[in-house]
PDB file of C-alpha atoms and ligand atoms in Angstrom:
ATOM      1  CA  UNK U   1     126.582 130.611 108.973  1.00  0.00           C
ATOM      2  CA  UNK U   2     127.282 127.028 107.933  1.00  0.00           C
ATOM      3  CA  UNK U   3     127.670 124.289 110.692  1.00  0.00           C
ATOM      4  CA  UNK U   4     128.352 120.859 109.859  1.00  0.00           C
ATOM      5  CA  UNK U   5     129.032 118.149 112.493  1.00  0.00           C
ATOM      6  CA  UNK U   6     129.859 114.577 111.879  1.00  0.00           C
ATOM      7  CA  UNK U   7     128.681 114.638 108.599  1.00  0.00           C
ATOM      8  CA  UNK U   8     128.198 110.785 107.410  1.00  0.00           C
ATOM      9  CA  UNK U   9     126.589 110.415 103.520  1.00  0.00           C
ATOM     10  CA  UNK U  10     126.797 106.710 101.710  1.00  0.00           C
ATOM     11  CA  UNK U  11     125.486 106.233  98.194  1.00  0.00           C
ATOM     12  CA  UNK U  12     121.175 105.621  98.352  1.00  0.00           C
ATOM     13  CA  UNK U  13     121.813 102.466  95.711  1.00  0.00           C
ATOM     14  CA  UNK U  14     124.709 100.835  97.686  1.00  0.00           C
ATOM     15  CA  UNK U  15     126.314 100.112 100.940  1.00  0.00           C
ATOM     16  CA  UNK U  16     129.290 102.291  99.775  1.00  0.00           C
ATOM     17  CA  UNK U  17     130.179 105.540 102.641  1.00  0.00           C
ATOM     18  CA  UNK U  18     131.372 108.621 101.142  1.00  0.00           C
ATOM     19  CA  UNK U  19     131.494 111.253 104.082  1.00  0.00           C
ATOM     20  CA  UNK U  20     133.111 109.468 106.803  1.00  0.00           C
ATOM     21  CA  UNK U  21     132.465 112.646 109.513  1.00  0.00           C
ATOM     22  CA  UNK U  22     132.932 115.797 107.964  1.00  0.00           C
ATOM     23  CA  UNK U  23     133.289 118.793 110.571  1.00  0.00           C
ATOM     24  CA  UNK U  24     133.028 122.562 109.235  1.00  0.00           C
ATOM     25  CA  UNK U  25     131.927 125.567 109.932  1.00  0.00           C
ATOM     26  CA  UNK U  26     132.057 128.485 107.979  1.00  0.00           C
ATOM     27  CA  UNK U  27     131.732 131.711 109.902  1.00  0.00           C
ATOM     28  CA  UNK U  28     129.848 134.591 108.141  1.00  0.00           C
ATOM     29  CA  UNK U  29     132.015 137.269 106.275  1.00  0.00           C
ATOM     30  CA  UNK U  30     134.445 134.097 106.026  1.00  0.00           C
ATOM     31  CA  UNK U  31     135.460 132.536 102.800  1.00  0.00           C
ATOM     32  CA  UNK U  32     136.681 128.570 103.281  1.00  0.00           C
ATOM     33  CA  UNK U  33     138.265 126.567 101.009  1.00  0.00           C
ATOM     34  CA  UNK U  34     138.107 123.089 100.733  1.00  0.00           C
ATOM     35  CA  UNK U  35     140.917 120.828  98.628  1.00  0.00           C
ATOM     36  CA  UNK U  36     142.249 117.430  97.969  1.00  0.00           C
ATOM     37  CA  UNK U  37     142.561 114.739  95.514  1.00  0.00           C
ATOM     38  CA  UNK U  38     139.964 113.882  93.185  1.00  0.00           C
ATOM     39  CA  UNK U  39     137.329 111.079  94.198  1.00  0.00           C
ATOM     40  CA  UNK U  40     137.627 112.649  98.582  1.00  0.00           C
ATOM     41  CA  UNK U  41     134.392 113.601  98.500  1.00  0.00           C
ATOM     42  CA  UNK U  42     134.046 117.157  97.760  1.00  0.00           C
ATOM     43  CA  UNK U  43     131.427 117.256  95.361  1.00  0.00           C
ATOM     44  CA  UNK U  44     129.145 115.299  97.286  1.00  0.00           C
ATOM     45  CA  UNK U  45     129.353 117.344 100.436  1.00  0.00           C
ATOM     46  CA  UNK U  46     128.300 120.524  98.213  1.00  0.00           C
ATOM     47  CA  UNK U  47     125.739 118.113  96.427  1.00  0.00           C
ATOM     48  CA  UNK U  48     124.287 116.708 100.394  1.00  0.00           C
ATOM     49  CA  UNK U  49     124.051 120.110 101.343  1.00  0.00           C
ATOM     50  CA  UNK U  50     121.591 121.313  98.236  1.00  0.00           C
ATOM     51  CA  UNK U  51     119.498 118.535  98.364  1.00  0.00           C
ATOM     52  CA  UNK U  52     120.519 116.750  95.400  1.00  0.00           C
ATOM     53  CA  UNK U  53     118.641 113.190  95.474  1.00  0.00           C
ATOM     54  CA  UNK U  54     120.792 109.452  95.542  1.00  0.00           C
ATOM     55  CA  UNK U  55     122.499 110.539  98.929  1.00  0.00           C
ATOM     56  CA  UNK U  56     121.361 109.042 102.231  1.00  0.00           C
ATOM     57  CA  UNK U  57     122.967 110.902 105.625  1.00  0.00           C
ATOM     58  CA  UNK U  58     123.326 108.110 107.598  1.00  0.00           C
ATOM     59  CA  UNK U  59     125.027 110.243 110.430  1.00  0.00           C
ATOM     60  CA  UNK U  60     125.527 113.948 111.704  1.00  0.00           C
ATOM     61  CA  UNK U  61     123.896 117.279 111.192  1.00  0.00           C
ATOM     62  CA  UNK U  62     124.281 120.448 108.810  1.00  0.00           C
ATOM     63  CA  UNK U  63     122.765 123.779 109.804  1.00  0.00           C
ATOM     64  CA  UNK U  64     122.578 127.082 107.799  1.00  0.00           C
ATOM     65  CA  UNK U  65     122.172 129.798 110.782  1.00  0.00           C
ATOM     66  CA  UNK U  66     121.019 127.821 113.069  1.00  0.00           C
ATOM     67  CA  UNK U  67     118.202 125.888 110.396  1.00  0.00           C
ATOM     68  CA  UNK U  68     118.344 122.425 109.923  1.00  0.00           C
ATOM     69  CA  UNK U  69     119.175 122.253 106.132  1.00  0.00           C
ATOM     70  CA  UNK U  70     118.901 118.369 105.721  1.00  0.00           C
ATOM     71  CA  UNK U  71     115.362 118.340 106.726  1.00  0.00           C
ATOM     72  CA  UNK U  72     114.385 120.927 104.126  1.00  0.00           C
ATOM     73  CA  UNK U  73     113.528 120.541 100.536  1.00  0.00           C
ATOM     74  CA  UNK U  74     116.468 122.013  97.428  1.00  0.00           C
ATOM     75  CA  UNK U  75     113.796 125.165  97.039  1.00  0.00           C
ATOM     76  CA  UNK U  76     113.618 125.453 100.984  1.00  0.00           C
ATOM     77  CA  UNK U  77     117.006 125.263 101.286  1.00  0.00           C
ATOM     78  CA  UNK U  78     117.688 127.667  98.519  1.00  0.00           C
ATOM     79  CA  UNK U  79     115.100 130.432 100.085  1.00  0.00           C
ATOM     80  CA  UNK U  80     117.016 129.825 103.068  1.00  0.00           C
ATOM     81  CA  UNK U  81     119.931 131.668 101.644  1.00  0.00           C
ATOM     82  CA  UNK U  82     121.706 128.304 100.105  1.00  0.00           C
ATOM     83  CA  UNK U  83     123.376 128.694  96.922  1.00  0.00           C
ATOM     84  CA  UNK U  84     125.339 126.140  94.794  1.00  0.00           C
ATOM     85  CA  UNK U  85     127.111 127.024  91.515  1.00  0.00           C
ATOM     86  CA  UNK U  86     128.020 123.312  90.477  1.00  0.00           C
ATOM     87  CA  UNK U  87     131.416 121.759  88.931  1.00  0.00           C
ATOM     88  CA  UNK U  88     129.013 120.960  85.658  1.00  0.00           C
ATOM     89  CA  UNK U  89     126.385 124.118  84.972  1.00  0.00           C
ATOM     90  CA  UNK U  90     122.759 122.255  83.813  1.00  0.00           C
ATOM     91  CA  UNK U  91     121.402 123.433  79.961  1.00  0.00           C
ATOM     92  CA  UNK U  92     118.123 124.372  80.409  1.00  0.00           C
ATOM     93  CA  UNK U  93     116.506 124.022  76.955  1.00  0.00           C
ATOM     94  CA  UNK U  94     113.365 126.162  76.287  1.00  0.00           C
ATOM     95  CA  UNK U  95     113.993 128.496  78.699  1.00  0.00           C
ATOM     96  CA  UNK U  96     115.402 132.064  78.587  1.00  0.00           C
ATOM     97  CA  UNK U  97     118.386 132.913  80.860  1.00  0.00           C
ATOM     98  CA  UNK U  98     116.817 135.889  81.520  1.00  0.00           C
ATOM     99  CA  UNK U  99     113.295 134.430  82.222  1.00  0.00           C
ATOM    100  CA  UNK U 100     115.181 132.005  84.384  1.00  0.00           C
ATOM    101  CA  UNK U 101     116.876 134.507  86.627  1.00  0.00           C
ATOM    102  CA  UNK U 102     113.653 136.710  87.037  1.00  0.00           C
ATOM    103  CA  UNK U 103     111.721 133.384  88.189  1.00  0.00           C
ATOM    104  CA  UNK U 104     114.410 132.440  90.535  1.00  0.00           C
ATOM    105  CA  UNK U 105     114.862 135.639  91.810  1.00  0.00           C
ATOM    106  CA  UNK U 106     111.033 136.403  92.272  1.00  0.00           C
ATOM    107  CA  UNK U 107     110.870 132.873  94.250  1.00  0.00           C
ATOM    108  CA  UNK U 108     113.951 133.656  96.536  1.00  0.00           C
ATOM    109  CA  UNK U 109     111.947 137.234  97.285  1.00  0.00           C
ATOM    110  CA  UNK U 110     108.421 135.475  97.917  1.00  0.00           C
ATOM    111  CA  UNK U 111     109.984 132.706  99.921  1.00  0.00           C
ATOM    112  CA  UNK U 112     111.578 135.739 102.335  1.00  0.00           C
ATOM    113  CA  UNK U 113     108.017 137.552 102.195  1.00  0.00           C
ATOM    114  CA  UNK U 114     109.603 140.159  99.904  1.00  0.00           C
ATOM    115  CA  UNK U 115     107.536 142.117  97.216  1.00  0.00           C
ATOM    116  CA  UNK U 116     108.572 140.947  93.456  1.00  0.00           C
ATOM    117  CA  UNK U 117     111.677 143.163  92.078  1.00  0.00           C
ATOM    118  CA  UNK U 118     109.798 145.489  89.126  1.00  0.00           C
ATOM    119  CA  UNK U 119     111.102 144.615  85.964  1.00  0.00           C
ATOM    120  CA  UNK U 120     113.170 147.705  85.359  1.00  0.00           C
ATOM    121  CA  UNK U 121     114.763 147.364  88.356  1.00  0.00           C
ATOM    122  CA  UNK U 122     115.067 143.732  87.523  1.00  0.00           C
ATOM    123  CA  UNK U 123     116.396 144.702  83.665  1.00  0.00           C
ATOM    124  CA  UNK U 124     118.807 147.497  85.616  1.00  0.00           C
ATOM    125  CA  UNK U 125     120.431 144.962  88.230  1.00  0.00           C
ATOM    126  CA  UNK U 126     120.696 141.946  85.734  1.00  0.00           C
ATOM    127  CA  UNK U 127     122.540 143.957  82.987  1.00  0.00           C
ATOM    128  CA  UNK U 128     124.880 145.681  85.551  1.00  0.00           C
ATOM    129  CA  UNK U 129     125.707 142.420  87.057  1.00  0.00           C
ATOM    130  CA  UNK U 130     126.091 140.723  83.483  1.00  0.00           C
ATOM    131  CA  UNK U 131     128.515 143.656  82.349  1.00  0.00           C
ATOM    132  CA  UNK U 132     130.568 143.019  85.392  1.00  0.00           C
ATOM    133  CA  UNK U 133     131.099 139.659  84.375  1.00  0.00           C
ATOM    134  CA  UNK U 134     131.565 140.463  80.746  1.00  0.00           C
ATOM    135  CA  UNK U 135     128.224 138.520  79.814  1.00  0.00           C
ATOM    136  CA  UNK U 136     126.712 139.840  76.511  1.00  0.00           C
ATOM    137  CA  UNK U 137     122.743 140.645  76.027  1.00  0.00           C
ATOM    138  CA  UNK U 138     123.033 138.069  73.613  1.00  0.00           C
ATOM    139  CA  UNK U 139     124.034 135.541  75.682  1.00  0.00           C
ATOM    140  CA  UNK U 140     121.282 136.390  78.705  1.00  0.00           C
ATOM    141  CA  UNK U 141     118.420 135.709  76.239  1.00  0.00           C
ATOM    142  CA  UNK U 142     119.467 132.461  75.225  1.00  0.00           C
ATOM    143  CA  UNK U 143     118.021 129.780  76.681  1.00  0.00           C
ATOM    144  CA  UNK U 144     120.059 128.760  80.219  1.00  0.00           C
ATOM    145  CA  UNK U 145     123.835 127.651  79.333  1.00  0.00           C
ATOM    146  CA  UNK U 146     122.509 126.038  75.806  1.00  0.00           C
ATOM    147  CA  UNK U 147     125.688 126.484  73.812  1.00  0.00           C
ATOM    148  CA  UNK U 148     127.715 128.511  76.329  1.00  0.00           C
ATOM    149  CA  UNK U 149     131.201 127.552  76.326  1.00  0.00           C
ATOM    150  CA  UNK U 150     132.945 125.966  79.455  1.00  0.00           C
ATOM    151  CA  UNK U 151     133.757 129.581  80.695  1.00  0.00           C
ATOM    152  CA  UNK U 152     130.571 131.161  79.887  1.00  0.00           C
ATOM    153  CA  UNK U 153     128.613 128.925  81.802  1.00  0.00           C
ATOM    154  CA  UNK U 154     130.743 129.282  85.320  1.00  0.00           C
ATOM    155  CA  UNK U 155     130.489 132.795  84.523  1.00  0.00           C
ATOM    156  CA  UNK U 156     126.725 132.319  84.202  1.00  0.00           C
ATOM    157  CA  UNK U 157     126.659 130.581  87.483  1.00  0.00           C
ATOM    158  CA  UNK U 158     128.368 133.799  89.175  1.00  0.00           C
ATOM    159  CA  UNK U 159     125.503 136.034  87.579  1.00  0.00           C
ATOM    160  CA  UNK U 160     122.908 133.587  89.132  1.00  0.00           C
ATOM    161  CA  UNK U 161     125.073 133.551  92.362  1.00  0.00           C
ATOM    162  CA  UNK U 162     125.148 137.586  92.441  1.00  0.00           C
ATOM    163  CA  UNK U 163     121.047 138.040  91.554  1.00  0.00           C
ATOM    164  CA  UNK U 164     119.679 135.924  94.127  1.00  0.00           C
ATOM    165  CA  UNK U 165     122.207 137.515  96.858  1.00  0.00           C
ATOM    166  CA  UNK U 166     122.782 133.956  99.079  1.00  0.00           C
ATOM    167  CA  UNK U 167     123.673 134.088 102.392  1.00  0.00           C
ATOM    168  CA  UNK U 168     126.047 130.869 102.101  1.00  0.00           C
ATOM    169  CA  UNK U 169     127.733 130.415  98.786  1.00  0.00           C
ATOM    170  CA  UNK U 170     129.631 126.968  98.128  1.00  0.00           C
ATOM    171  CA  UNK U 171     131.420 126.912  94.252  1.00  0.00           C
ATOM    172  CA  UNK U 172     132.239 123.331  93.257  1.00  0.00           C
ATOM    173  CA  UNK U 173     135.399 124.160  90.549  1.00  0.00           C
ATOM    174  CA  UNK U 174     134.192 126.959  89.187  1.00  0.00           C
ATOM    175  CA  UNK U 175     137.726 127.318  88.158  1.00  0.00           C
ATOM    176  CA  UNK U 176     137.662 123.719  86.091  1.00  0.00           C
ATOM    177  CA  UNK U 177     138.065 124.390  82.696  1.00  0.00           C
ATOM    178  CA  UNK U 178     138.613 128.245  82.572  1.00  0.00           C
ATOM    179  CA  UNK U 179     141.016 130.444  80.588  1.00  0.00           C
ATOM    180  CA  UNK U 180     143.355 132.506  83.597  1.00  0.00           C
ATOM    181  CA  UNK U 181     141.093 135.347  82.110  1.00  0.00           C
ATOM    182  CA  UNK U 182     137.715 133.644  82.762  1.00  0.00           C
ATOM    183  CA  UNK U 183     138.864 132.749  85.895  1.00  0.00           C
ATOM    184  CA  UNK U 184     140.198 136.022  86.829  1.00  0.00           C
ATOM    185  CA  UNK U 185     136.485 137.363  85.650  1.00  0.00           C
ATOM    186  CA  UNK U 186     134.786 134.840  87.975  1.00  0.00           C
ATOM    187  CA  UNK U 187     136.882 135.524  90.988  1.00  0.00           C
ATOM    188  CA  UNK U 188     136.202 139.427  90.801  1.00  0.00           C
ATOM    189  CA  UNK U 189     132.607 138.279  90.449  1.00  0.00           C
ATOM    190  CA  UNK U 190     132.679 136.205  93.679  1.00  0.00           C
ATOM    191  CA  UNK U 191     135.044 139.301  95.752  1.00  0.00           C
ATOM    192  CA  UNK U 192     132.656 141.691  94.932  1.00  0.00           C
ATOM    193  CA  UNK U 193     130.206 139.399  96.974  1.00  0.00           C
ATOM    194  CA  UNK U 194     131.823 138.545  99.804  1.00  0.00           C
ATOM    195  CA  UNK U 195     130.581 140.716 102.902  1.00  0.00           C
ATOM    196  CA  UNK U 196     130.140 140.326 106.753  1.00  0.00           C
ATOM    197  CA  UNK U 197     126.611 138.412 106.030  1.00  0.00           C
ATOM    198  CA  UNK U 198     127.571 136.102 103.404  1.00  0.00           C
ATOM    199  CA  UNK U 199     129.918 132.851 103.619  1.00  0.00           C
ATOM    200  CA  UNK U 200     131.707 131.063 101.091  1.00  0.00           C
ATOM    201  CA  UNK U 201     132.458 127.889 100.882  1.00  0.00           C
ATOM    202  CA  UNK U 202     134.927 127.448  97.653  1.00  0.00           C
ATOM    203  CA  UNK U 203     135.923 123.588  96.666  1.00  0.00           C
ATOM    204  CA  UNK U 204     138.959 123.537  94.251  1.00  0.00           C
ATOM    205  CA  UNK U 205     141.691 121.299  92.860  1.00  0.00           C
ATOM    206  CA  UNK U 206     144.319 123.922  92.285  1.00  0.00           C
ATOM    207  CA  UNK U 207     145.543 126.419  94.216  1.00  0.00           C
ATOM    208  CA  UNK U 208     145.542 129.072  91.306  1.00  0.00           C
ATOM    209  CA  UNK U 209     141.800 129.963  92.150  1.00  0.00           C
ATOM    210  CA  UNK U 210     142.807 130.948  95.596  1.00  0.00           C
ATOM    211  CA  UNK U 211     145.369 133.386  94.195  1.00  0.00           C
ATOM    212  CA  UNK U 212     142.624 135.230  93.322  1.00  0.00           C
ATOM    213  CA  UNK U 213     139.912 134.339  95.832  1.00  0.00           C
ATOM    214  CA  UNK U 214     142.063 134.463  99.052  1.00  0.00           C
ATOM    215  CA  UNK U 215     140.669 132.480 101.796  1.00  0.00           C
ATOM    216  CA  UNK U 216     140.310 132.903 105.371  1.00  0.00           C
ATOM    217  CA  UNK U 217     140.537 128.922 106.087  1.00  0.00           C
ATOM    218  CA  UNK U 218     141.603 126.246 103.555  1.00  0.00           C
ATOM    219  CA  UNK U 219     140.906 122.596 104.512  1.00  0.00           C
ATOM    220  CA  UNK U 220     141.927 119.443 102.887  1.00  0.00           C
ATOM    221  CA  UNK U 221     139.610 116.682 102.195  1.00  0.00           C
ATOM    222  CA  UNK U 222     140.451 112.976 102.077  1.00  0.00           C
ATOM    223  CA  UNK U 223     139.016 110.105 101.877  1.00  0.00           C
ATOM    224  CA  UNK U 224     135.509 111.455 103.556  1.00  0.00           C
ATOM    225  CA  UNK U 225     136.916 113.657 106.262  1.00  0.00           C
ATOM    226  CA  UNK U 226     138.359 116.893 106.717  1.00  0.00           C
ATOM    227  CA  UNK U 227     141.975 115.794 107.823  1.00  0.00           C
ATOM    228  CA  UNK U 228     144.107 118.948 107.881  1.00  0.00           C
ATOM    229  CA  UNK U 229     142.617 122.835 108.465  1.00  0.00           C
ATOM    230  CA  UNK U 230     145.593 125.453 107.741  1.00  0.00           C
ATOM    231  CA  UNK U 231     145.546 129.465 106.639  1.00  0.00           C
ATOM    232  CA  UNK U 232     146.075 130.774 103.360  1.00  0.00           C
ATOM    233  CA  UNK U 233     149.539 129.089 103.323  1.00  0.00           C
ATOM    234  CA  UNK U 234     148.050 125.570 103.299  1.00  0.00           C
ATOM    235  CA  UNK U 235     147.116 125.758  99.833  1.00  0.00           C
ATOM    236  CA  UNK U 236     150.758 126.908  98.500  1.00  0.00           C
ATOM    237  CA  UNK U 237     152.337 123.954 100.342  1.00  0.00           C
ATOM    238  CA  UNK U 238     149.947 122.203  98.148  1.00  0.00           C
ATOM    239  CA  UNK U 239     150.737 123.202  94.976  1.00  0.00           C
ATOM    240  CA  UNK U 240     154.663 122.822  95.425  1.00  0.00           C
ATOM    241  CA  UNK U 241     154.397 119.222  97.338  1.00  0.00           C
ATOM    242  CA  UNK U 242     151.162 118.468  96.511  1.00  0.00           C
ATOM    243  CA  UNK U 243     148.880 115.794  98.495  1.00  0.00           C
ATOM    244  CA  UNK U 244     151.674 112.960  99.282  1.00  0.00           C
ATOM    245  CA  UNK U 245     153.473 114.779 102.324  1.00  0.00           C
ATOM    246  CA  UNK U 246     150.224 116.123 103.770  1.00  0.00           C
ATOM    247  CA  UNK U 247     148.219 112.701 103.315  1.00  0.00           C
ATOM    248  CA  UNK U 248     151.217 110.438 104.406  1.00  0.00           C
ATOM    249  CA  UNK U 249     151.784 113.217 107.779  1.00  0.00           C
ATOM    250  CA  UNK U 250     147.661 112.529 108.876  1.00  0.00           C
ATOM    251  CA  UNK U 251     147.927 108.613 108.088  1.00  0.00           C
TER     252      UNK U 251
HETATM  253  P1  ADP S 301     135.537 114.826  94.487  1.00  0.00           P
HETATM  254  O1  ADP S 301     134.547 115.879  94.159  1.00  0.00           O
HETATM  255  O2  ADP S 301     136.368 115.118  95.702  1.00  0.00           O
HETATM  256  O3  ADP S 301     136.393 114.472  93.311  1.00  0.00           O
HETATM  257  P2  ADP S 301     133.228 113.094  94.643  1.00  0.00           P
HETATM  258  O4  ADP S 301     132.386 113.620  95.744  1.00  0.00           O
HETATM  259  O5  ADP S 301     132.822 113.412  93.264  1.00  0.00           O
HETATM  260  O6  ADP S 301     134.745 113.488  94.903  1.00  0.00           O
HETATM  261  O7  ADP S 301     133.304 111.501  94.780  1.00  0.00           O
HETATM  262  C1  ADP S 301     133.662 110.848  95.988  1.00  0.00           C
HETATM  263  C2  ADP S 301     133.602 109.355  95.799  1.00  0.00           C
HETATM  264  O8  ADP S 301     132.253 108.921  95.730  1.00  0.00           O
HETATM  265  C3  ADP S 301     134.260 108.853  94.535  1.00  0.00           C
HETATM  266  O9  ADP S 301     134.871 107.604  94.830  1.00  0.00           O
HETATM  267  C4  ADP S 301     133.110 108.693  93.590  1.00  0.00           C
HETATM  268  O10 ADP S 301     133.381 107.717  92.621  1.00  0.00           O
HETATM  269  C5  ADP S 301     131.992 108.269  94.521  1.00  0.00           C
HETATM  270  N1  ADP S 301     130.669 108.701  94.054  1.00  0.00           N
HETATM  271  C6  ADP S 301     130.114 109.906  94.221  1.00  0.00           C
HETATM  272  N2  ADP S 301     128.879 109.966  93.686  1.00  0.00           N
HETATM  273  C7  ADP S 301     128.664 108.751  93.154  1.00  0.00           C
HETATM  274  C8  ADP S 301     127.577 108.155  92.455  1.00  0.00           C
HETATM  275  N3  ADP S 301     126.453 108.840  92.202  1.00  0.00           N
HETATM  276  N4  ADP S 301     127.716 106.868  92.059  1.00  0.00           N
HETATM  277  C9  ADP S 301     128.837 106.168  92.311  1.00  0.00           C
HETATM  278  N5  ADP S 301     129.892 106.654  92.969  1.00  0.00           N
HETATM  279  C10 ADP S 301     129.816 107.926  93.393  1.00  0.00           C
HETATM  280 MG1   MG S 302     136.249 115.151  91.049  1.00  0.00          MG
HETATM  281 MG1   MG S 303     134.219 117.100  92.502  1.00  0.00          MG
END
């Protein structure tokens, strides 16, 4: 689903390398988790792979089955099944959630040669989806995250993340700054989306998420690379000894 190989990334503005030869893939049906201290790089391998500007690759390749994404635009890259759900949800003022995830959804459909969703099916899907997530009517004609709290905003994210239907899913911590109930709410919302066509690729500080979201694969990130790739198990050893033992064993 998602191949990365030798992934090198430096800042555009400066000299300074942040990916120093990141190596994943994540198989489809698979959910991956990545983890490690803050400032290893996490963020900006979810933020290289959407497209975001101020990155330069100066080395490597990432493919999204069998595509190469770093040659496409953010809205190429999205229609090719790409979808983030970042660490800090953008407010959108002046326009409606709702008009928001019609749009988006519309543009994912055209981009695949699909015909437009009618809006009753639309209306149907996006209040079944919002119920599941506990996302009020209110709340979905508001304009996009303007005034949502810190939870309702991931939770918005998941709703975005379950209308467009991605084949590759990477969450930047979603779980940063939720409530155990919010977070309980979002990781329902991402298992009822996992399935053999879809990958996730789920980036977290904690291991609490993953008590929820159970991965296949956890990695740790540090300092640019991928330096340790363990099962589910990986990610209790580091909550009780945290980073030290595994950092100071790959040195
Ligand atoms: P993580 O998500 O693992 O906490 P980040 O990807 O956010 O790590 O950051 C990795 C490193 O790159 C940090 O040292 C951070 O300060 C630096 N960095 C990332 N983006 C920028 C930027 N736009 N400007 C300056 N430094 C940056
Ligand atoms: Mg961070
Ligand atoms: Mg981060």
């Amino acid at each position: 689903m998602l191949n990365i190989k030798n992934l090198h990334v430096k800042l555009e503005e400066e000299d300074k390398p942040i990916l120093k030869g990141v190596d994943l893939t994540v198989e489809a049906g698979k959910v991956h988790a990545i983890m490690g201290p803050n400032g290893s790089g996490k963020s900006t391998l979810s933020y290289v792979l959407s497209g975001r500007d101020g990155y330069e690759v100066t080395d490597g390749s990432a493919h999204l089955r069998g595509a190469d994404l770093l040659g496409m635009d953010p809205e190429e890259r999205a229609a090719a099944g790409l979808f983030l759900a970042f660490q800090y949800p953008v407010e959108i003022p002046g326009v409606g959630n709702m008009t928001f995830l019609r749009t988006a959804v519309n543009a994912q459909r055209k981009a695949r040669g699909e015909e437009e969703m009618d809006a009753a099916t639309f209306l149907k899907e996006v209040r079944a989806r919002a119920r599941d997530l506990q996302i009020d009517a209110e709340m979905l004609k508001r304009p996009v995250n303007m005034g949502f709290s810190g939870g309702e905003k991931k939770r918005n994210e998941i709703l975005q993340m379950a209308m467009l239907e991605p084949r590759m899913c990477i969450l930047d911590e979603t779980d940063s700054g939720l409530d155990v109930d919010a977070m309980k709410l979002v990781a329902d919302g991402v298992n009822a989306l996992r399935s053999p066509d879809r990958g996730f690729l789920v980036i977290t500080h904690y291991q609490r998420l993953l008590d929820h979201i159970v991965p296949d694969v956890v990695h740790i990130m540090a300092d640019g690379r991928i330096v340790k790739t363990g099962g589910a198990d990986l990610a209790l050893e580091v909550e009780q000894n945290g980073y030290a033992d595994i950092l100071a064993e790959v040195a």
